PDB file of C-alpha atoms (C1' of nucleotides) in Angstrom:
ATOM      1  CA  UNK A   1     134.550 115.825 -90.553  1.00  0.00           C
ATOM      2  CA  UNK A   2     133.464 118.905 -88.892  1.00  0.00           C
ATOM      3  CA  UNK A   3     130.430 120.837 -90.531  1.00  0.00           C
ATOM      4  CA  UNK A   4     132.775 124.280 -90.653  1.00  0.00           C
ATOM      5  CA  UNK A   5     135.580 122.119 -92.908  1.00  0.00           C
ATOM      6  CA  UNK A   6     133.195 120.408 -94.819  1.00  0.00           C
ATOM      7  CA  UNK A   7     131.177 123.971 -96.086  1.00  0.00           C
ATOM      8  CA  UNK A   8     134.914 125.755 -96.545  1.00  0.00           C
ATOM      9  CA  UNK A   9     135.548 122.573 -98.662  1.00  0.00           C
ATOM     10  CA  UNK A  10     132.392 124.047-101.259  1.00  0.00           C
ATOM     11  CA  UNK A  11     133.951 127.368-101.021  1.00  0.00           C
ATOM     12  CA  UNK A  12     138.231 127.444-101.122  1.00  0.00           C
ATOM     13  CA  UNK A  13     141.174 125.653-100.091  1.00  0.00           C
ATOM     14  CA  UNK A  14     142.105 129.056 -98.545  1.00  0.00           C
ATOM     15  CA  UNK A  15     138.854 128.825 -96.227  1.00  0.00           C
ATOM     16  CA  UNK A  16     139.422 124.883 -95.929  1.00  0.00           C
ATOM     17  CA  UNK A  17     142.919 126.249 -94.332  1.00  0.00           C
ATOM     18  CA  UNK A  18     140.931 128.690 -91.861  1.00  0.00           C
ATOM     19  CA  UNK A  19     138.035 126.020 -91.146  1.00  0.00           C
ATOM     20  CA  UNK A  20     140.592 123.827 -89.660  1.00  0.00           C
ATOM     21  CA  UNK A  21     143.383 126.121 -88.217  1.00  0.00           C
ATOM     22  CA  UNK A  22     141.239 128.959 -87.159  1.00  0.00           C
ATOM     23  CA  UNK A  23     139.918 128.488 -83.898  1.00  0.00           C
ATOM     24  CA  UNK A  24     141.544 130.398 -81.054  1.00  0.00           C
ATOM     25  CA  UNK A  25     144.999 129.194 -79.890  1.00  0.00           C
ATOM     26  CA  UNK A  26     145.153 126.165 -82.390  1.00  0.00           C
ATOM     27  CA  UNK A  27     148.266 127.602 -84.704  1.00  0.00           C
ATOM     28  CA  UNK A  28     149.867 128.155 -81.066  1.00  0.00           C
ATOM     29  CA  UNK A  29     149.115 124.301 -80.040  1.00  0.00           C
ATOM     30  CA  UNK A  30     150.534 123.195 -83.216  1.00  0.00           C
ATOM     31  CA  UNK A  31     153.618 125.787 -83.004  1.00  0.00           C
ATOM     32  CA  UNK A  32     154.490 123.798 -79.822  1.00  0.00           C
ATOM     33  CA  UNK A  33     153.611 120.622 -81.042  1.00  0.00           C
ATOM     34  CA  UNK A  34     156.172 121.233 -83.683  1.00  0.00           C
ATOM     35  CA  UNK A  35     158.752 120.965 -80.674  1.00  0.00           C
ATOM     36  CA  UNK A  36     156.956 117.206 -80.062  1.00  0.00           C
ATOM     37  CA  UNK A  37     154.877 115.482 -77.932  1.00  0.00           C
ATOM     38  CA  UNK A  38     153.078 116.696 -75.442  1.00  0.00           C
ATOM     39  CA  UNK A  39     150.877 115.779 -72.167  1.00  0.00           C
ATOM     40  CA  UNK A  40     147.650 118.265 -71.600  1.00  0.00           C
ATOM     41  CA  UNK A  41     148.859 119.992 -68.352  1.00  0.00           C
ATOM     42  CA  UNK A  42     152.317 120.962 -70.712  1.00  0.00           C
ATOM     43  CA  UNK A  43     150.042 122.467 -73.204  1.00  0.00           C
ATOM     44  CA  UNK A  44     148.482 124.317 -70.461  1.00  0.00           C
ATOM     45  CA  UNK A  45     151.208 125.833 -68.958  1.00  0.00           C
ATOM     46  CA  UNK A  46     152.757 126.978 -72.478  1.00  0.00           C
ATOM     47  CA  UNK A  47     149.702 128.904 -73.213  1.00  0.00           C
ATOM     48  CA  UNK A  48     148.869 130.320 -69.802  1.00  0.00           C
ATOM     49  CA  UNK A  49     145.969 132.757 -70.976  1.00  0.00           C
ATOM     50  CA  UNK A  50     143.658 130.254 -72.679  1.00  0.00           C
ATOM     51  CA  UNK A  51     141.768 128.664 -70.085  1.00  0.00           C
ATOM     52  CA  UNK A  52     141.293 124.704 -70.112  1.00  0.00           C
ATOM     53  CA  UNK A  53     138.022 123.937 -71.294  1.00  0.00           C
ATOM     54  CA  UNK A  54     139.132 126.327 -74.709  1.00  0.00           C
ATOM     55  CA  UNK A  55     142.285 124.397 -74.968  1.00  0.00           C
ATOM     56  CA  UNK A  56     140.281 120.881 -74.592  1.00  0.00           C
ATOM     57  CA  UNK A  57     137.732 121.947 -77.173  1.00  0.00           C
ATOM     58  CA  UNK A  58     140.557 122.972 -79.907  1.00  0.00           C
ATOM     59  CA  UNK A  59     142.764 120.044 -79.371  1.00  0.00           C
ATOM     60  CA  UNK A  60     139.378 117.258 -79.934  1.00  0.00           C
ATOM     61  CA  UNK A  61     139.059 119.755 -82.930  1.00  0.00           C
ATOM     62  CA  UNK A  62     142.274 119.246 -83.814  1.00  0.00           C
ATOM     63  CA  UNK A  63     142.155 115.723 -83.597  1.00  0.00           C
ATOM     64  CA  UNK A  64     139.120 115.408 -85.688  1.00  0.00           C
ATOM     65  CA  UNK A  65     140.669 116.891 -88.638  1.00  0.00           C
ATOM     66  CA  UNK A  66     143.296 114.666 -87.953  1.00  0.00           C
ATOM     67  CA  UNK A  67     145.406 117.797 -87.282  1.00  0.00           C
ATOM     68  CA  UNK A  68     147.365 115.796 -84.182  1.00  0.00           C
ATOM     69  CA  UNK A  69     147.265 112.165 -82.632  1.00  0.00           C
ATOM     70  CA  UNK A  70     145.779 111.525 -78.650  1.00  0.00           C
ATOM     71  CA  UNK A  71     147.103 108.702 -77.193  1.00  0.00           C
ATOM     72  CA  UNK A  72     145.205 107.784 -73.633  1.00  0.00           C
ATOM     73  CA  UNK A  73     147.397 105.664 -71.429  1.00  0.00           C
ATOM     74  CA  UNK A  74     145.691 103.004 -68.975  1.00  0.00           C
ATOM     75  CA  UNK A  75     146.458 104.132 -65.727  1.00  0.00           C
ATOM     76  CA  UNK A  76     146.020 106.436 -62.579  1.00  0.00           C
ATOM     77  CA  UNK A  77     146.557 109.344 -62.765  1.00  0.00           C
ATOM     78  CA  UNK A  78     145.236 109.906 -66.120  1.00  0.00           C
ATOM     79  CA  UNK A  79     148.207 110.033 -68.954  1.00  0.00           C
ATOM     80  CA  UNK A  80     147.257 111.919 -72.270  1.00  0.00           C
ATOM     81  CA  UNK A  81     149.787 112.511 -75.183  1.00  0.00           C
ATOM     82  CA  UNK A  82     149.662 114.643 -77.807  1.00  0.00           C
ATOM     83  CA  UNK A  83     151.864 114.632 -80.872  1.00  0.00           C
ATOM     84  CA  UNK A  84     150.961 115.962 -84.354  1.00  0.00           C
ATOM     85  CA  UNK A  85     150.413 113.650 -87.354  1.00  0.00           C
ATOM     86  CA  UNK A  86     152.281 113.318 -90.435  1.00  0.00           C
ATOM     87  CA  UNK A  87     149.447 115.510 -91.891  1.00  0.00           C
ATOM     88  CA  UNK A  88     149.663 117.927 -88.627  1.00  0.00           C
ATOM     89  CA  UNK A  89     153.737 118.001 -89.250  1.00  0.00           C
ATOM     90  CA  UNK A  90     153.227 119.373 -92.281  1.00  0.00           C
ATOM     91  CA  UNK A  91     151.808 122.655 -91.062  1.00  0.00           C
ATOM     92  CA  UNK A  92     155.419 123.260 -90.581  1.00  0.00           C
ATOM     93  CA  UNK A  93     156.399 125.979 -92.777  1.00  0.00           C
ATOM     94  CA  UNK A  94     153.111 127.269 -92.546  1.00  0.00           C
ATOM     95  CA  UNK A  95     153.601 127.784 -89.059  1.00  0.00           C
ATOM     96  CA  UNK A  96     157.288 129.235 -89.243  1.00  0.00           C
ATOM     97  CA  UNK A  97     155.812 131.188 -91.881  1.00  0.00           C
ATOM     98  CA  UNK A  98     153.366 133.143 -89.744  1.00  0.00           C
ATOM     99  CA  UNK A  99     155.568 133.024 -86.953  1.00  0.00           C
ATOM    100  CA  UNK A 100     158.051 134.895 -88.696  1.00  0.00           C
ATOM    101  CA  UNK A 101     155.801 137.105 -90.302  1.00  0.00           C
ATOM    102  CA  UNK A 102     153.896 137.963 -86.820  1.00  0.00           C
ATOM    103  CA  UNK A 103     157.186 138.958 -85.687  1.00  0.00           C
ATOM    104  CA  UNK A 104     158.250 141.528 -89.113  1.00  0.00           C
ATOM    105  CA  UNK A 105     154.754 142.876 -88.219  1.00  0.00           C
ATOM    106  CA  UNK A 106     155.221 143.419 -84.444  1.00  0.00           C
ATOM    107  CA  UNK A 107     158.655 145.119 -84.569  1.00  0.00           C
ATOM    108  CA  UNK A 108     157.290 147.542 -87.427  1.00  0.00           C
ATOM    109  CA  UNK A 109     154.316 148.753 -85.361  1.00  0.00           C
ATOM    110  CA  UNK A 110     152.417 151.687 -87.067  1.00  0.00           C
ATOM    111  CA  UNK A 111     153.927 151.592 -90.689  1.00  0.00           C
ATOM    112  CA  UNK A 112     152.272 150.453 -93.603  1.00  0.00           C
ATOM    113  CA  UNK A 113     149.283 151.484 -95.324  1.00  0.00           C
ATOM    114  CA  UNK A 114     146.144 153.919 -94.626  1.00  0.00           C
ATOM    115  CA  UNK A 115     143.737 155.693 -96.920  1.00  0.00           C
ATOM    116  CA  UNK A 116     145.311 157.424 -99.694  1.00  0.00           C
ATOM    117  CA  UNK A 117     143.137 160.012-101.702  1.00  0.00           C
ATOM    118  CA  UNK A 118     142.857 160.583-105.521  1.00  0.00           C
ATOM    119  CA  UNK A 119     141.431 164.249-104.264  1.00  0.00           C
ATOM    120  CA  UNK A 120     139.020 165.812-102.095  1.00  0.00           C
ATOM    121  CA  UNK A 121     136.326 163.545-100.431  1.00  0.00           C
TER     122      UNK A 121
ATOM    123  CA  UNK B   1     146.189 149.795 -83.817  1.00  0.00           C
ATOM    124  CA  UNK B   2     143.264 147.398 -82.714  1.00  0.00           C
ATOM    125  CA  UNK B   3     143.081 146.175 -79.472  1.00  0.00           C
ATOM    126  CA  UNK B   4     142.982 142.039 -80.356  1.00  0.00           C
ATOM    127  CA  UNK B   5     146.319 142.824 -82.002  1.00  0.00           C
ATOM    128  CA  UNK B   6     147.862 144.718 -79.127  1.00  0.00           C
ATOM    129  CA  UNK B   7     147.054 142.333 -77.017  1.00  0.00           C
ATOM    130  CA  UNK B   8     148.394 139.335 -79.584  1.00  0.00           C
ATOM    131  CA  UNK B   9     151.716 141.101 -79.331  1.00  0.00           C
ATOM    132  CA  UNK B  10     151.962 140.130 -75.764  1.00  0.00           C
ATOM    133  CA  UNK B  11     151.256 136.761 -76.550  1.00  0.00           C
ATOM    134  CA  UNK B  12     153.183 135.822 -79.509  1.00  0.00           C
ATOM    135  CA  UNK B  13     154.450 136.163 -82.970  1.00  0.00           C
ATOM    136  CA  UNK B  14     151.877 133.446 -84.602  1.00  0.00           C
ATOM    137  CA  UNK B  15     149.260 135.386 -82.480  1.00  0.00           C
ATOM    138  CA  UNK B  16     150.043 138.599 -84.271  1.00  0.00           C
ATOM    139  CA  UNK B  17     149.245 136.764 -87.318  1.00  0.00           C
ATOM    140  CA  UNK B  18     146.094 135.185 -86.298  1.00  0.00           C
ATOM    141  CA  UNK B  19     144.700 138.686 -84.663  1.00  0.00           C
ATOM    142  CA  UNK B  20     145.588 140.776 -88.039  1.00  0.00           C
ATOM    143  CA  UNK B  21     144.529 137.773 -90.288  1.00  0.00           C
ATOM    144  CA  UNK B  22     141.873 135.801 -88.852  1.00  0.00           C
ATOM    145  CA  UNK B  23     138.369 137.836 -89.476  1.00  0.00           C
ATOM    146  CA  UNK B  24     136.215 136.060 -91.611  1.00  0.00           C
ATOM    147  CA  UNK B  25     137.046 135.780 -95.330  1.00  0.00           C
ATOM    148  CA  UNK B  26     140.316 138.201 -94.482  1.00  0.00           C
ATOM    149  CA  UNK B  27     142.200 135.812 -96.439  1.00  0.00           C
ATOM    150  CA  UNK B  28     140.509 135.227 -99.179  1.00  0.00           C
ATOM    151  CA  UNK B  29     139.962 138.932 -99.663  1.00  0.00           C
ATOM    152  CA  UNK B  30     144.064 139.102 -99.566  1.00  0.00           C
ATOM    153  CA  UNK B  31     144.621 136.163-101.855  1.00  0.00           C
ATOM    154  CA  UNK B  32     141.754 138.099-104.591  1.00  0.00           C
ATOM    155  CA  UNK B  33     144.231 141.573-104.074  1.00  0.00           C
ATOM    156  CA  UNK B  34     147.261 139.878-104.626  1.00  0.00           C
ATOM    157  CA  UNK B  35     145.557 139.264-108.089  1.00  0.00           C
ATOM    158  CA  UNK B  36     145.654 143.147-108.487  1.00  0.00           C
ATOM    159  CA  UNK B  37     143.384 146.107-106.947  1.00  0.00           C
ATOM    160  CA  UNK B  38     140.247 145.890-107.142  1.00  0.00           C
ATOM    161  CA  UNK B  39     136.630 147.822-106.467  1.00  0.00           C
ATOM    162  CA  UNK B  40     134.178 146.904-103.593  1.00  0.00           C
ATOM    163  CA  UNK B  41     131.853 145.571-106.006  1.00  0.00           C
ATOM    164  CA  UNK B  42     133.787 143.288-107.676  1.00  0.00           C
ATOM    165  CA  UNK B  43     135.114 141.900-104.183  1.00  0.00           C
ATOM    166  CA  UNK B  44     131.585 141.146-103.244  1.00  0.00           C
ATOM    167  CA  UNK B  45     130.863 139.262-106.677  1.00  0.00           C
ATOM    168  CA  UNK B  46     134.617 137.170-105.311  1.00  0.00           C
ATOM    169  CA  UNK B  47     133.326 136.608-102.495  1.00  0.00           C
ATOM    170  CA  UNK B  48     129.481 135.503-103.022  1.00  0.00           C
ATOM    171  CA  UNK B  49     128.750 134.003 -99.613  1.00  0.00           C
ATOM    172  CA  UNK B  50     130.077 137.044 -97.900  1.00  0.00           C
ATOM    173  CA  UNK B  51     126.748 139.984 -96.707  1.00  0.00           C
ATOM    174  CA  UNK B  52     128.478 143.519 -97.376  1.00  0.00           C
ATOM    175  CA  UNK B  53     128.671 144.459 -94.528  1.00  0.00           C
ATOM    176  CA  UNK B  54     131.513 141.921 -92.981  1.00  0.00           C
ATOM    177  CA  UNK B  55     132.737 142.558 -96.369  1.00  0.00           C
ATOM    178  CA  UNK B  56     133.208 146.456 -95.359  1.00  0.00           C
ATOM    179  CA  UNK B  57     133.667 145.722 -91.564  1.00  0.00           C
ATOM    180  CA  UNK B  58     137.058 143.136 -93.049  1.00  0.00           C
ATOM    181  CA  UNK B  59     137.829 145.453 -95.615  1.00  0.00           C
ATOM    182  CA  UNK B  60     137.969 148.048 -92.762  1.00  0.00           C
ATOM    183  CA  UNK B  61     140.133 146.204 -90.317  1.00  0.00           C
ATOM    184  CA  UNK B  62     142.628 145.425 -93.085  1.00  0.00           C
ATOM    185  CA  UNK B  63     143.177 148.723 -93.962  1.00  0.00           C
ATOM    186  CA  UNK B  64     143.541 149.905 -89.987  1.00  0.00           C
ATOM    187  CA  UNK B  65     146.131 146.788 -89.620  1.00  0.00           C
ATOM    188  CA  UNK B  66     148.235 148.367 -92.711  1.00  0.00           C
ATOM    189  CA  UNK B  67     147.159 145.348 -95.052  1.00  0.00           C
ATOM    190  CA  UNK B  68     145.834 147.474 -97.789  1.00  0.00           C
ATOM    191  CA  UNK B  69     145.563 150.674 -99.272  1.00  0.00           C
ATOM    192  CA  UNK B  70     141.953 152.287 -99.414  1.00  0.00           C
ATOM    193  CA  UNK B  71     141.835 154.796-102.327  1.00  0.00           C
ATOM    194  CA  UNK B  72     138.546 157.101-102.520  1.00  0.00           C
ATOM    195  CA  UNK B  73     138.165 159.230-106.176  1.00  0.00           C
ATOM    196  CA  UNK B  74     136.166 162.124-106.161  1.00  0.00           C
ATOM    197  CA  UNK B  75     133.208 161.162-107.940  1.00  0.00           C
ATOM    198  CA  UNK B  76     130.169 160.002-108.835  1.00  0.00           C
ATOM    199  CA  UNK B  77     128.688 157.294-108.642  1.00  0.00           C
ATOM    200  CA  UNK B  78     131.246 156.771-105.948  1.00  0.00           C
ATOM    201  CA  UNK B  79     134.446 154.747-107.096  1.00  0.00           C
ATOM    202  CA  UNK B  80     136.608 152.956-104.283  1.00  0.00           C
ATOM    203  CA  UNK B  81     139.717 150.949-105.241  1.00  0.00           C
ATOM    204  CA  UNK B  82     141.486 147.935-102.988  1.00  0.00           C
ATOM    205  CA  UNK B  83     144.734 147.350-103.513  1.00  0.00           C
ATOM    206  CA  UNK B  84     147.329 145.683-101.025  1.00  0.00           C
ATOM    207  CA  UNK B  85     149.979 147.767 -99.202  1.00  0.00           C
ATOM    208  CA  UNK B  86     153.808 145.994 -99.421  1.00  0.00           C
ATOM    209  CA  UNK B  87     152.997 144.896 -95.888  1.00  0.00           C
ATOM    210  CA  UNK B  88     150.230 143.164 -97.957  1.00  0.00           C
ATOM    211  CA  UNK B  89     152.104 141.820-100.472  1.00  0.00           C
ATOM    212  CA  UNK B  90     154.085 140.281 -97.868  1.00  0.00           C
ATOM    213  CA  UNK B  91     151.673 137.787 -97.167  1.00  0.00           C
ATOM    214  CA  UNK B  92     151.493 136.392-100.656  1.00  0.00           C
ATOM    215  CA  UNK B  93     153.623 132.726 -99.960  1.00  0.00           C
ATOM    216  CA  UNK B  94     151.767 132.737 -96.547  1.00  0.00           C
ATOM    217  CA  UNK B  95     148.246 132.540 -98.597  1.00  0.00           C
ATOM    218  CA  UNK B  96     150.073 130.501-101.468  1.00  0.00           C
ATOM    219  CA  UNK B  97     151.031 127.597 -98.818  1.00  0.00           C
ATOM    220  CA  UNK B  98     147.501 127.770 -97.183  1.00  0.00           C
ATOM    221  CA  UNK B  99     145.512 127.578-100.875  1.00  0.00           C
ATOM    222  CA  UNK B 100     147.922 124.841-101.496  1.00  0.00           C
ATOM    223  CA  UNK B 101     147.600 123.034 -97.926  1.00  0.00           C
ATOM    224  CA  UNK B 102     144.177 123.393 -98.023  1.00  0.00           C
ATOM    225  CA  UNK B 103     143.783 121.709-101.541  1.00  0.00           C
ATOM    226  CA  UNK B 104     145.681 119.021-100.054  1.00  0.00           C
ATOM    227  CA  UNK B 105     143.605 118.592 -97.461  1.00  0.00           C
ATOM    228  CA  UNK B 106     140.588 118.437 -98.904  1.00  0.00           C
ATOM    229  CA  UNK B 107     142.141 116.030-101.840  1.00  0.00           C
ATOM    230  CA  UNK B 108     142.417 113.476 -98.884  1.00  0.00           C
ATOM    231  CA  UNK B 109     139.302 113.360 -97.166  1.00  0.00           C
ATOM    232  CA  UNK B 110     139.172 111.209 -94.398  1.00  0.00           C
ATOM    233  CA  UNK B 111     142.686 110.349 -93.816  1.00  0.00           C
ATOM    234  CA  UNK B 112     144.886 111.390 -91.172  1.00  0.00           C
ATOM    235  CA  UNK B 113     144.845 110.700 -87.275  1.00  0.00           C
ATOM    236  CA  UNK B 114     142.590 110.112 -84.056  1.00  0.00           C
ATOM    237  CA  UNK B 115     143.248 108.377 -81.269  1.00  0.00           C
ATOM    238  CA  UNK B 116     145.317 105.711 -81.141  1.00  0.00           C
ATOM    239  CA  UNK B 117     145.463 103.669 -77.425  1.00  0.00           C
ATOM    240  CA  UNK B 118     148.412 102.133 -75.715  1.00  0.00           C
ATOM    241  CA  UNK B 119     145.819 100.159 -74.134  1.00  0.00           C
ATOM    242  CA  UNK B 120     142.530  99.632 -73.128  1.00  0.00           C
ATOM    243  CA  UNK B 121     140.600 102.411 -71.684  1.00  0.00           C
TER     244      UNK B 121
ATOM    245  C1'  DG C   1     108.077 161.098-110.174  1.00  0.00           C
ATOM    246  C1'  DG C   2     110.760 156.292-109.994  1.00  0.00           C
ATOM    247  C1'  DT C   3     114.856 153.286-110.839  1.00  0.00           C
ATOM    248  C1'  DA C   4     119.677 152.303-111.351  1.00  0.00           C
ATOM    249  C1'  DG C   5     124.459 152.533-110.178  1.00  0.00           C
ATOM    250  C1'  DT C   6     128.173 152.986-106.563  1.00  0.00           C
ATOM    251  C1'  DA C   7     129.886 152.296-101.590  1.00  0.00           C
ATOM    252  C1'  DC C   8     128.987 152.268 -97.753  1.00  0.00           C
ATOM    253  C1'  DG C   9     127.390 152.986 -91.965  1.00  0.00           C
ATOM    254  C1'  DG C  10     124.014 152.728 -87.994  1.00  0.00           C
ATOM    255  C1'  DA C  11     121.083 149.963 -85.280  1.00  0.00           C
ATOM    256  C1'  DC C  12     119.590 145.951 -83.681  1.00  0.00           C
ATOM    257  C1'  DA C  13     118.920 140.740 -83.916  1.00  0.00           C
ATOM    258  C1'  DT C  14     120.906 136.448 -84.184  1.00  0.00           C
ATOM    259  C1'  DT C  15     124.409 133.148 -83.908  1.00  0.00           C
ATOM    260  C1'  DC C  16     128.463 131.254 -82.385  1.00  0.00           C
ATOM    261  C1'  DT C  17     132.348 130.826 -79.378  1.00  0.00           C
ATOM    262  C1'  DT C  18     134.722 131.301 -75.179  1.00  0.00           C
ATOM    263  C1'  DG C  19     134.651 131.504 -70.126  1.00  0.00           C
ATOM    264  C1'  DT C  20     133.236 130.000 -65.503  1.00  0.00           C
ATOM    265  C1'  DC C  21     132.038 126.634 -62.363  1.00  0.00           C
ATOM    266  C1'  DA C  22     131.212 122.244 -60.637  1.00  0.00           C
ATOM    267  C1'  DG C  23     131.758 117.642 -60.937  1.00  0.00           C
ATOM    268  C1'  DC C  24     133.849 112.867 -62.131  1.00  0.00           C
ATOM    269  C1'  DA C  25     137.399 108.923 -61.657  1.00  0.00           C
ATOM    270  C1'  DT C  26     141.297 106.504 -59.524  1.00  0.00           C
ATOM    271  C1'  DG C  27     145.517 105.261 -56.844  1.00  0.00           C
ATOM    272  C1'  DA C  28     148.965 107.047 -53.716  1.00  0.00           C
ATOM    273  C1'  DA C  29     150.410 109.496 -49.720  1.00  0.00           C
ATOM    274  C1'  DG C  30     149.777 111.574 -45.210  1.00  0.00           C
TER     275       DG C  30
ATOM    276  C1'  DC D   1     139.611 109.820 -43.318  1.00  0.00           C
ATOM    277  C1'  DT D   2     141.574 113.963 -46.463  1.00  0.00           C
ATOM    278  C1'  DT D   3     144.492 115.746 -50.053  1.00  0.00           C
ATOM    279  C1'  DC D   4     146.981 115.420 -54.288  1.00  0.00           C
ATOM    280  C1'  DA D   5     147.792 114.538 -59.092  1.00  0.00           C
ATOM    281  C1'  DT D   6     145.953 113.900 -63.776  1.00  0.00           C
ATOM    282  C1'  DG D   7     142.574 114.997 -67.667  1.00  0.00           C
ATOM    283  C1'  DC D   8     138.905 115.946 -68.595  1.00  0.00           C
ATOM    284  C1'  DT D   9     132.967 116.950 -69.515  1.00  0.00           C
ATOM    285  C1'  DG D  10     128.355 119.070 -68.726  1.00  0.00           C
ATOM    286  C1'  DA D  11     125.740 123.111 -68.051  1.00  0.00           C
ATOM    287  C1'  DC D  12     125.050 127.646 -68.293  1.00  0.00           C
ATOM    288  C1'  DA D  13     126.701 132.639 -68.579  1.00  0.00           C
ATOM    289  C1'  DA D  14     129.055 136.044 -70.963  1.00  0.00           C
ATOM    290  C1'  DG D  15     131.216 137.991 -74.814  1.00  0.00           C
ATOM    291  C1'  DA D  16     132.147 138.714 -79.561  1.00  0.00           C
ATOM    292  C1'  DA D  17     131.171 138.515 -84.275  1.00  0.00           C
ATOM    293  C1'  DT D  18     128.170 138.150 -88.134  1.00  0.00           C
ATOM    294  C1'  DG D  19     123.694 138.947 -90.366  1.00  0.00           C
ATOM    295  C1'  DT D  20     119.609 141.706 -91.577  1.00  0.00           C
ATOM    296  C1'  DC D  21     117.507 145.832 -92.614  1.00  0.00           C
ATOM    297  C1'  DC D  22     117.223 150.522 -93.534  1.00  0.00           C
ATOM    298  C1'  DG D  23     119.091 154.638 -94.759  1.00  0.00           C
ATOM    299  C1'  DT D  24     122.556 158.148 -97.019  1.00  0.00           C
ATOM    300  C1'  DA D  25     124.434 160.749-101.259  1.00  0.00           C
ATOM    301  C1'  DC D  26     124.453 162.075-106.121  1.00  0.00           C
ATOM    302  C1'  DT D  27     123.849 161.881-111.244  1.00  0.00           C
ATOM    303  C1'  DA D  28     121.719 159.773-115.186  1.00  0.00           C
ATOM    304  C1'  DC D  29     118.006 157.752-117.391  1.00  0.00           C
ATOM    305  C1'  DC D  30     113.089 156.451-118.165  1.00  0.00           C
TER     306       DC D  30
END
DNA sequence: GGTAGTACGGACATTCTTGTCAGCATGAAG
DNA sequence: CTTCATGCTGACAAGAATGTCCGTACTACC
């Protein structure tokens, strides 16, 4: 286990959520993981602004956590799969959750809250 | 409206969240004010681990993203009060299903994935 | 005078993460 | 021979975020 998880573990279960789904681009690997298994150079062209060594880092993260499944096959050219396990799967709603909030967030740009006085400062 | 989250918005709903959500005890701090408002103090005695000034810096960003509502009174000793804006409250099953996925997790340490091979190497 | 309470913000140091670049391995095709 | 495809990893640079420290403001109390 990764020494981020394990110290959110003495803290929170919300910070054991962040430890392991908080590095950058991971809830959008596992958003398109959702949609099944995938080979690296897919997951690289879905997420065209994160640059490879990023997206290599994240997914061995991911895997550690045992977030998602890598399966290497034995032959040339190289042949990596990806698919999220039955712990990874059930990110699900979270995932559709934040998806769908992101989106009720984005199409209401500027409203919401702000300072509010009780009087003069 | 910050720049990470601007730039989120070109990328993706789940982005969005991530870039308004994903500071450093951001959702903790949420999942404390959807327990009611509450003064800086006492969100720095929630949050123990946490040096003031992230705390303020989170706090800060929060507020800017419409999260929460920053009332000042007019007095002194000065009294500030946190409480969460309805685009807040919004987020409460999102925290709710990462407290609870994140108990999960950490109830089943060391299960889960990791590579699995078609073949040899 | 000093100390306590409250809630910060500026400045800089430190730490951590991401980004860039170069390289590896192998078979197939030209 | 070279080029292509695939999926990386090591090393270091660059960028971003957090942490530490000091200071502000004011009243009340000792």
């Amino acid at each position: 286990m990764r020494l981020p998880v394990q110290r959110a573990i003495e803290v929170c279960p919300v910070e054991v959520a962040v430890s392991v789904l908080g590095g950058t681009w991971k809830l959008t690997l596992v958003k398109h993981l959702l949609g099944g298994t995938r080979r690296f150079g897919e997951l690289c062209r879905l997420v065209p602004l994160a640059n490879t060594r990023t997206l290599t880092r994240q997914l061995r993260e991911l895997e550690e956590d045992g977030i998602l499944v890598r399966t290497v096959y034995p032959q040339v050219p190289p042949k990596v799969e990806y698919a999220l396990s039955p712990l990874g799967e059930s990110l699900a709603p979270l995932v559709d959750g934040m998806d769908a909030w992101g989106a009720a967030f984005a199409s209401r740009l500027g409203d919401g809250g702000g300072t509010r006085r009780a009087g003069r400062t």
